[in-house]
JSON list of C-alpha atoms in Angstrom, two decimals:
[
{"chain": "K", "resi": 29, "resn": "MET", "atom": "CA", "xyz": [-66.95, 77.26, 178.22]},
{"chain": "K", "resi": 30, "resn": "VAL", "atom": "CA", "xyz": [-64.68, 79.76, 176.98]},
{"chain": "K", "resi": 31, "resn": "LEU", "atom": "CA", "xyz": [-61.89, 77.24, 176.30]},
{"chain": "K", "resi": 32, "resn": "ARG", "atom": "CA", "xyz": [-64.72, 74.93, 173.83]},
{"chain": "K", "resi": 33, "resn": "LYS", "atom": "CA", "xyz": [-65.86, 77.86, 172.35]},
{"chain": "K", "resi": 34, "resn": "ALA", "atom": "CA", "xyz": [-62.14, 78.52, 171.75]},
{"chain": "K", "resi": 35, "resn": "PHE", "atom": "CA", "xyz": [-61.50, 75.32, 170.40]},
{"chain": "K", "resi": 36, "resn": "PHE", "atom": "CA", "xyz": [-64.38, 75.43, 168.20]},
{"chain": "K", "resi": 37, "resn": "THR", "atom": "CA", "xyz": [-63.55, 78.51, 166.66]},
{"chain": "K", "resi": 38, "resn": "ASP", "atom": "CA", "xyz": [-60.53, 77.22, 166.10]},
{"chain": "K", "resi": 39, "resn": "SER", "atom": "CA", "xyz": [-61.35, 73.87, 164.61]},
{"chain": "K", "resi": 40, "resn": "VAL", "atom": "CA", "xyz": [-63.81, 75.78, 162.20]},
{"chain": "K", "resi": 41, "resn": "ALA", "atom": "CA", "xyz": [-60.70, 78.24, 160.92]},
{"chain": "K", "resi": 42, "resn": "LEU", "atom": "CA", "xyz": [-58.55, 75.22, 160.27]},
{"chain": "K", "resi": 43, "resn": "LEU", "atom": "CA", "xyz": [-61.03, 73.41, 158.53]},
{"chain": "K", "resi": 44, "resn": "PHE", "atom": "CA", "xyz": [-61.72, 76.54, 156.52]},
{"chain": "K", "resi": 45, "resn": "CYS", "atom": "CA", "xyz": [-58.15, 76.89, 155.53]},
{"chain": "K", "resi": 46, "resn": "THR", "atom": "CA", "xyz": [-57.56, 73.10, 154.55]},
{"chain": "K", "resi": 47, "resn": "VAL", "atom": "CA", "xyz": [-60.68, 73.01, 152.55]},
{"chain": "K", "resi": 48, "resn": "PHE", "atom": "CA", "xyz": [-58.93, 76.63, 150.88]},
{"chain": "K", "resi": 49, "resn": "MET", "atom": "CA", "xyz": [-55.81, 74.80, 150.00]},
{"chain": "K", "resi": 50, "resn": "VAL", "atom": "CA", "xyz": [-57.27, 72.08, 148.69]},
{"chain": "K", "resi": 51, "resn": "PHE", "atom": "CA", "xyz": [-59.44, 73.84, 146.26]},
{"chain": "K", "resi": 52, "resn": "THR", "atom": "CA", "xyz": [-57.36, 75.82, 145.22]},
{"chain": "K", "resi": 53, "resn": "GLY", "atom": "CA", "xyz": [-54.35, 73.57, 145.06]},
{"chain": "K", "resi": 54, "resn": "LEU", "atom": "CA", "xyz": [-51.52, 75.88, 147.71]},
{"chain": "K", "resi": 55, "resn": "GLY", "atom": "CA", "xyz": [-50.43, 73.09, 149.53]},
{"chain": "K", "resi": 56, "resn": "LEU", "atom": "CA", "xyz": [-49.50, 70.73, 146.19]},
{"chain": "K", "resi": 57, "resn": "VAL", "atom": "CA", "xyz": [-47.55, 73.47, 144.27]},
{"chain": "K", "resi": 58, "resn": "LYS", "atom": "CA", "xyz": [-45.53, 73.72, 147.30]},
{"chain": "K", "resi": 59, "resn": "GLY", "atom": "CA", "xyz": [-44.71, 70.42, 147.42]},
{"chain": "K", "resi": 60, "resn": "ASP", "atom": "CA", "xyz": [-44.29, 70.18, 143.72]},
{"chain": "K", "resi": 61, "resn": "GLU", "atom": "CA", "xyz": [-42.49, 73.08, 143.34]},
{"chain": "K", "resi": 62, "resn": "LYS", "atom": "CA", "xyz": [-40.08, 71.70, 146.67]},
{"chain": "K", "resi": 63, "resn": "GLU", "atom": "CA", "xyz": [-39.70, 68.11, 144.93]},
{"chain": "K", "resi": 64, "resn": "LYS", "atom": "CA", "xyz": [-37.85, 70.75, 141.50]},
{"chain": "K", "resi": 65, "resn": "SER", "atom": "CA", "xyz": [-35.99, 72.30, 143.59]},
{"chain": "K", "resi": 66, "resn": "GLU", "atom": "CA", "xyz": [-34.74, 69.13, 144.81]},
{"chain": "K", "resi": 67, "resn": "LEU", "atom": "CA", "xyz": [-34.54, 67.53, 141.51]},
{"chain": "K", "resi": 68, "resn": "ALA", "atom": "CA", "xyz": [-32.81, 70.48, 140.06]},
{"chain": "K", "resi": 69, "resn": "GLY", "atom": "CA", "xyz": [-30.10, 70.32, 142.77]},
{"chain": "K", "resi": 70, "resn": "LEU", "atom": "CA", "xyz": [-29.43, 67.16, 142.57]},
{"chain": "K", "resi": 71, "resn": "MET", "atom": "CA", "xyz": [-28.70, 67.16, 139.05]},
{"chain": "K", "resi": 72, "resn": "CYS", "atom": "CA", "xyz": [-26.56, 70.14, 139.40]},
{"chain": "K", "resi": 73, "resn": "LYS", "atom": "CA", "xyz": [-24.61, 67.74, 141.51]},
{"chain": "K", "resi": 74, "resn": "ILE", "atom": "CA", "xyz": [-24.62, 65.38, 138.24]},
{"chain": "K", "resi": 75, "resn": "ASP", "atom": "CA", "xyz": [-23.88, 67.77, 136.34]},
{"chain": "K", "resi": 76, "resn": "ALA", "atom": "CA", "xyz": [-20.49, 68.78, 138.07]},
{"chain": "K", "resi": 77, "resn": "TYR", "atom": "CA", "xyz": [-19.29, 65.31, 138.23]},
{"chain": "K", "resi": 78, "resn": "SER", "atom": "CA", "xyz": [-20.07, 64.67, 134.82]},
{"chain": "K", "resi": 79, "resn": "LYS", "atom": "CA", "xyz": [-18.19, 67.82, 133.43]},
{"chain": "K", "resi": 80, "resn": "ALA", "atom": "CA", "xyz": [-15.10, 66.82, 135.57]},
{"chain": "K", "resi": 81, "resn": "LEU", "atom": "CA", "xyz": [-15.27, 63.45, 133.71]},
{"chain": "K", "resi": 82, "resn": "ASP", "atom": "CA", "xyz": [-15.61, 65.68, 130.34]},
{"chain": "K", "resi": 83, "resn": "ARG", "atom": "CA", "xyz": [-12.06, 66.37, 131.08]},
{"chain": "K", "resi": 84, "resn": "LEU", "atom": "CA", "xyz": [-11.22, 63.08, 130.22]},
{"chain": "K", "resi": 85, "resn": "ALA", "atom": "CA", "xyz": [-11.34, 64.14, 126.44]},
{"chain": "K", "resi": 86, "resn": "THR", "atom": "CA", "xyz": [-8.49, 66.31, 126.79]},
{"chain": "K", "resi": 87, "resn": "TYR", "atom": "CA", "xyz": [-6.45, 62.87, 127.40]},
{"chain": "K", "resi": 88, "resn": "PHE", "atom": "CA", "xyz": [-4.38, 61.09, 124.72]},
{"chain": "K", "resi": 89, "resn": "SER", "atom": "CA", "xyz": [-3.56, 57.65, 126.87]},
{"chain": "K", "resi": 90, "resn": "PHE", "atom": "CA", "xyz": [-4.71, 56.32, 130.12]},
{"chain": "K", "resi": 91, "resn": "ASP", "atom": "CA", "xyz": [-1.29, 57.05, 131.91]},
{"chain": "K", "resi": 92, "resn": "GLU", "atom": "CA", "xyz": [-1.92, 60.88, 131.70]},
{"chain": "K", "resi": 93, "resn": "VAL", "atom": "CA", "xyz": [-5.56, 59.48, 133.72]},
{"chain": "K", "resi": 94, "resn": "GLU", "atom": "CA", "xyz": [-3.05, 58.12, 136.13]},
{"chain": "K", "resi": 95, "resn": "LYS", "atom": "CA", "xyz": [-2.04, 61.52, 137.35]},
{"chain": "K", "resi": 96, "resn": "GLU", "atom": "CA", "xyz": [-5.86, 62.34, 138.17]},
{"chain": "K", "resi": 97, "resn": "ARG", "atom": "CA", "xyz": [-6.78, 59.04, 139.33]},
{"chain": "K", "resi": 98, "resn": "LYS", "atom": "CA", "xyz": [-8.35, 59.74, 142.59]},
{"chain": "K", "resi": 99, "resn": "ILE", "atom": "CA", "xyz": [-10.21, 62.57, 141.25]},
{"chain": "K", "resi": 100, "resn": "TYR", "atom": "CA", "xyz": [-12.04, 60.98, 138.50]},
{"chain": "K", "resi": 101, "resn": "GLU", "atom": "CA", "xyz": [-12.87, 57.74, 140.95]},
{"chain": "K", "resi": 102, "resn": "ASP", "atom": "CA", "xyz": [-14.18, 60.22, 143.62]},
{"chain": "K", "resi": 103, "resn": "ALA", "atom": "CA", "xyz": [-16.36, 62.35, 140.69]},
{"chain": "K", "resi": 104, "resn": "CYS", "atom": "CA", "xyz": [-17.69, 58.52, 139.29]},
{"chain": "K", "resi": 105, "resn": "ALA", "atom": "CA", "xyz": [-18.36, 57.65, 142.79]},
{"chain": "K", "resi": 106, "resn": "ASN", "atom": "CA", "xyz": [-20.44, 60.75, 143.37]},
{"chain": "K", "resi": 107, "resn": "LEU", "atom": "CA", "xyz": [-21.91, 60.68, 140.27]},
{"chain": "K", "resi": 108, "resn": "VAL", "atom": "CA", "xyz": [-23.07, 56.99, 140.19]},
{"chain": "K", "resi": 109, "resn": "LEU", "atom": "CA", "xyz": [-24.49, 58.12, 144.38]},
{"chain": "K", "resi": 110, "resn": "HIS", "atom": "CA", "xyz": [-26.58, 60.71, 142.42]},
{"chain": "K", "resi": 111, "resn": "CYS", "atom": "CA", "xyz": [-27.73, 58.88, 139.65]},
{"chain": "K", "resi": 112, "resn": "LYS", "atom": "CA", "xyz": [-28.78, 56.14, 141.73]},
{"chain": "K", "resi": 113, "resn": "THR", "atom": "CA", "xyz": [-30.68, 58.82, 144.04]},
{"chain": "K", "resi": 114, "resn": "ALA", "atom": "CA", "xyz": [-32.80, 60.80, 140.89]},
{"chain": "K", "resi": 115, "resn": "THR", "atom": "CA", "xyz": [-34.13, 57.13, 139.64]},
{"chain": "K", "resi": 116, "resn": "THR", "atom": "CA", "xyz": [-35.07, 55.91, 143.35]},
{"chain": "K", "resi": 117, "resn": "LYS", "atom": "CA", "xyz": [-36.29, 59.30, 144.61]},
{"chain": "K", "resi": 118, "resn": "PHE", "atom": "CA", "xyz": [-37.46, 61.11, 141.70]},
{"chain": "K", "resi": 119, "resn": "GLU", "atom": "CA", "xyz": [-39.01, 58.24, 139.52]},
{"chain": "K", "resi": 120, "resn": "ARG", "atom": "CA", "xyz": [-41.82, 58.48, 136.91]},
{"chain": "K", "resi": 121, "resn": "PRO", "atom": "CA", "xyz": [-43.67, 55.55, 136.10]},
{"chain": "K", "resi": 122, "resn": "ASP", "atom": "CA", "xyz": [-46.16, 57.49, 134.35]},
{"chain": "K", "resi": 123, "resn": "ASP", "atom": "CA", "xyz": [-43.32, 58.60, 131.93]},
{"chain": "K", "resi": 124, "resn": "LYS", "atom": "CA", "xyz": [-41.62, 55.66, 130.34]},
{"chain": "K", "resi": 125, "resn": "LYS", "atom": "CA", "xyz": [-39.13, 57.75, 128.31]},
{"chain": "K", "resi": 126, "resn": "TYR", "atom": "CA", "xyz": [-38.11, 59.69, 131.38]},
{"chain": "K", "resi": 127, "resn": "GLN", "atom": "CA", "xyz": [-37.58, 55.94, 133.20]},
{"chain": "K", "resi": 128, "resn": "GLU", "atom": "CA", "xyz": [-35.46, 55.17, 130.48]},
{"chain": "K", "resi": 129, "resn": "PHE", "atom": "CA", "xyz": [-33.37, 57.78, 130.68]},
{"chain": "K", "resi": 130, "resn": "ASN", "atom": "CA", "xyz": [-32.78, 57.49, 133.94]},
{"chain": "K", "resi": 131, "resn": "GLN", "atom": "CA", "xyz": [-31.43, 54.36, 133.71]},
{"chain": "K", "resi": 132, "resn": "ALA", "atom": "CA", "xyz": [-29.35, 54.74, 130.83]},
{"chain": "K", "resi": 133, "resn": "MET", "atom": "CA", "xyz": [-27.63, 57.96, 133.05]},
{"chain": "K", "resi": 134, "resn": "LEU", "atom": "CA", "xyz": [-27.21, 55.61, 135.95]},
{"chain": "K", "resi": 135, "resn": "LYS", "atom": "CA", "xyz": [-25.85, 52.61, 133.35]},
{"chain": "K", "resi": 136, "resn": "ALA", "atom": "CA", "xyz": [-23.39, 54.80, 131.55]},
{"chain": "K", "resi": 137, "resn": "SER", "atom": "CA", "xyz": [-21.90, 56.29, 134.66]},
{"chain": "K", "resi": 138, "resn": "GLU", "atom": "CA", "xyz": [-21.85, 52.68, 136.17]},
{"chain": "K", "resi": 139, "resn": "ASN", "atom": "CA", "xyz": [-19.86, 51.65, 133.02]},
{"chain": "K", "resi": 140, "resn": "ILE", "atom": "CA", "xyz": [-17.33, 54.35, 133.58]},
{"chain": "K", "resi": 141, "resn": "ALA", "atom": "CA", "xyz": [-16.58, 53.60, 137.31]},
{"chain": "K", "resi": 142, "resn": "THR", "atom": "CA", "xyz": [-15.85, 50.03, 135.97]},
{"chain": "K", "resi": 143, "resn": "ILE", "atom": "CA", "xyz": [-14.04, 51.30, 133.33]},
{"chain": "K", "resi": 144, "resn": "LEU", "atom": "CA", "xyz": [-12.02, 53.04, 136.11]},
{"chain": "K", "resi": 145, "resn": "LYS", "atom": "CA", "xyz": [-11.52, 50.13, 138.47]},
{"chain": "K", "resi": 146, "resn": "ASP", "atom": "CA", "xyz": [-10.34, 48.24, 135.56]},
{"chain": "K", "resi": 147, "resn": "ALA", "atom": "CA", "xyz": [-6.77, 50.20, 134.35]},
{"chain": "K", "resi": 148, "resn": "ASN", "atom": "CA", "xyz": [-5.18, 46.86, 132.40]},
{"chain": "K", "resi": 149, "resn": "ARG", "atom": "CA", "xyz": [-7.71, 46.75, 129.81]},
{"chain": "K", "resi": 150, "resn": "ALA", "atom": "CA", "xyz": [-6.77, 47.69, 126.22]},
{"chain": "K", "resi": 151, "resn": "ASN", "atom": "CA", "xyz": [-8.39, 50.44, 125.04]},
{"chain": "K", "resi": 152, "resn": "SER", "atom": "CA", "xyz": [-9.67, 51.86, 128.02]},
{"chain": "K", "resi": 153, "resn": "LEU", "atom": "CA", "xyz": [-9.43, 55.50, 127.61]},
{"chain": "K", "resi": 154, "resn": "GLU", "atom": "CA", "xyz": [-11.35, 54.83, 124.48]},
{"chain": "K", "resi": 155, "resn": "ASP", "atom": "CA", "xyz": [-14.35, 52.77, 126.75]},
{"chain": "K", "resi": 156, "resn": "MET", "atom": "CA", "xyz": [-14.20, 55.98, 129.02]},
{"chain": "K", "resi": 157, "resn": "LEU", "atom": "CA", "xyz": [-14.71, 58.20, 126.45]},
{"chain": "K", "resi": 158, "resn": "TRP", "atom": "CA", "xyz": [-18.06, 56.75, 124.58]},
{"chain": "K", "resi": 159, "resn": "GLU", "atom": "CA", "xyz": [-19.74, 55.95, 127.83]},
{"chain": "K", "resi": 160, "resn": "THR", "atom": "CA", "xyz": [-19.59, 59.69, 129.15]},
{"chain": "K", "resi": 161, "resn": "GLY", "atom": "CA", "xyz": [-20.15, 60.42, 125.23]},
{"chain": "K", "resi": 162, "resn": "LYS", "atom": "CA", "xyz": [-23.37, 58.21, 126.20]},
{"chain": "K", "resi": 163, "resn": "LEU", "atom": "CA", "xyz": [-23.86, 59.97, 129.71]},
{"chain": "K", "resi": 164, "resn": "ARG", "atom": "CA", "xyz": [-23.81, 63.73, 127.78]},
{"chain": "K", "resi": 165, "resn": "GLN", "atom": "CA", "xyz": [-26.34, 62.70, 124.89]},
{"chain": "K", "resi": 166, "resn": "THR", "atom": "CA", "xyz": [-29.07, 60.93, 127.62]},
{"chain": "K", "resi": 167, "resn": "CYS", "atom": "CA", "xyz": [-28.53, 64.19, 129.51]},
{"chain": "K", "resi": 168, "resn": "VAL", "atom": "CA", "xyz": [-29.55, 65.92, 126.33]},
{"chain": "K", "resi": 169, "resn": "THR", "atom": "CA", "xyz": [-32.57, 64.02, 124.98]},
{"chain": "K", "resi": 170, "resn": "CYS", "atom": "CA", "xyz": [-34.54, 64.05, 128.36]},
{"chain": "K", "resi": 171, "resn": "HIS", "atom": "CA", "xyz": [-33.85, 67.56, 128.67]},
{"chain": "K", "resi": 172, "resn": "LYS", "atom": "CA", "xyz": [-35.53, 67.93, 125.31]},
{"chain": "K", "resi": 173, "resn": "HIS", "atom": "CA", "xyz": [-38.01, 65.40, 126.07]},
{"chain": "K", "resi": 174, "resn": "LEU", "atom": "CA", "xyz": [-38.63, 67.47, 129.57]},
{"chain": "K", "resi": 175, "resn": "ASP", "atom": "CA", "xyz": [-38.68, 70.80, 127.72]},
{"chain": "K", "resi": 176, "resn": "ILE", "atom": "CA", "xyz": [-35.25, 72.31, 129.54]},
{"chain": "K", "resi": 177, "resn": "HIS", "atom": "CA", "xyz": [-33.45, 74.40, 128.31]},
{"chain": "K", "resi": 178, "resn": "ILE", "atom": "CA", "xyz": [-29.74, 75.41, 129.12]},
{"chain": "K", "resi": 179, "resn": "GLY", "atom": "CA", "xyz": [-29.20, 78.15, 130.95]},
{"chain": "K", "resi": 180, "resn": "SER", "atom": "CA", "xyz": [-32.51, 79.17, 131.66]},
{"chain": "K", "resi": 181, "resn": "ASP", "atom": "CA", "xyz": [-34.76, 79.94, 135.03]},
{"chain": "K", "resi": 182, "resn": "LYS", "atom": "CA", "xyz": [-37.84, 77.94, 134.48]},
{"chain": "K", "resi": 183, "resn": "HIS", "atom": "CA", "xyz": [-38.89, 75.18, 132.17]},
{"chain": "K", "resi": 184, "resn": "GLY", "atom": "CA", "xyz": [-39.62, 76.29, 128.58]},
{"chain": "K", "resi": 185, "resn": "GLU", "atom": "CA", "xyz": [-37.97, 79.82, 129.08]},
{"chain": "K", "resi": 186, "resn": "LYS", "atom": "CA", "xyz": [-34.56, 81.14, 127.88]},
{"chain": "K", "resi": 187, "resn": "LYS", "atom": "CA", "xyz": [-33.17, 84.03, 130.14]}
]
């Protein structure tokens, strides 16, 4: 008898908590915040690898790039991997522009990887610089679209 009473009391309390969370939206907010923090962490990694590739702008010939080829190949491989994760795990079917920006980011990073692998091409350095510029511009336009300000704690709020 006592066990039934305890079970009934626990069931009522669980039902009350579930209804409360559904009506207040507490469960959804935490999940949404978790997704935003995962995406923010992923984008920080993408930013770090793209900044490593931005160093290519300081070189004048592809021979100079050859000295640090391993660094750039690793950065590029990780960049492509994280861009693929961003486009698949954090897709937004309701936001077409966001999807286009993610695909452009992935395409630019894949193009950089292709250019790095094909070191015999003429104008390879210029092609890489062009693609890193496209990658950077895609990030900027996507951040404007989402109202994300660089150097801010929250979306739309400057420090």
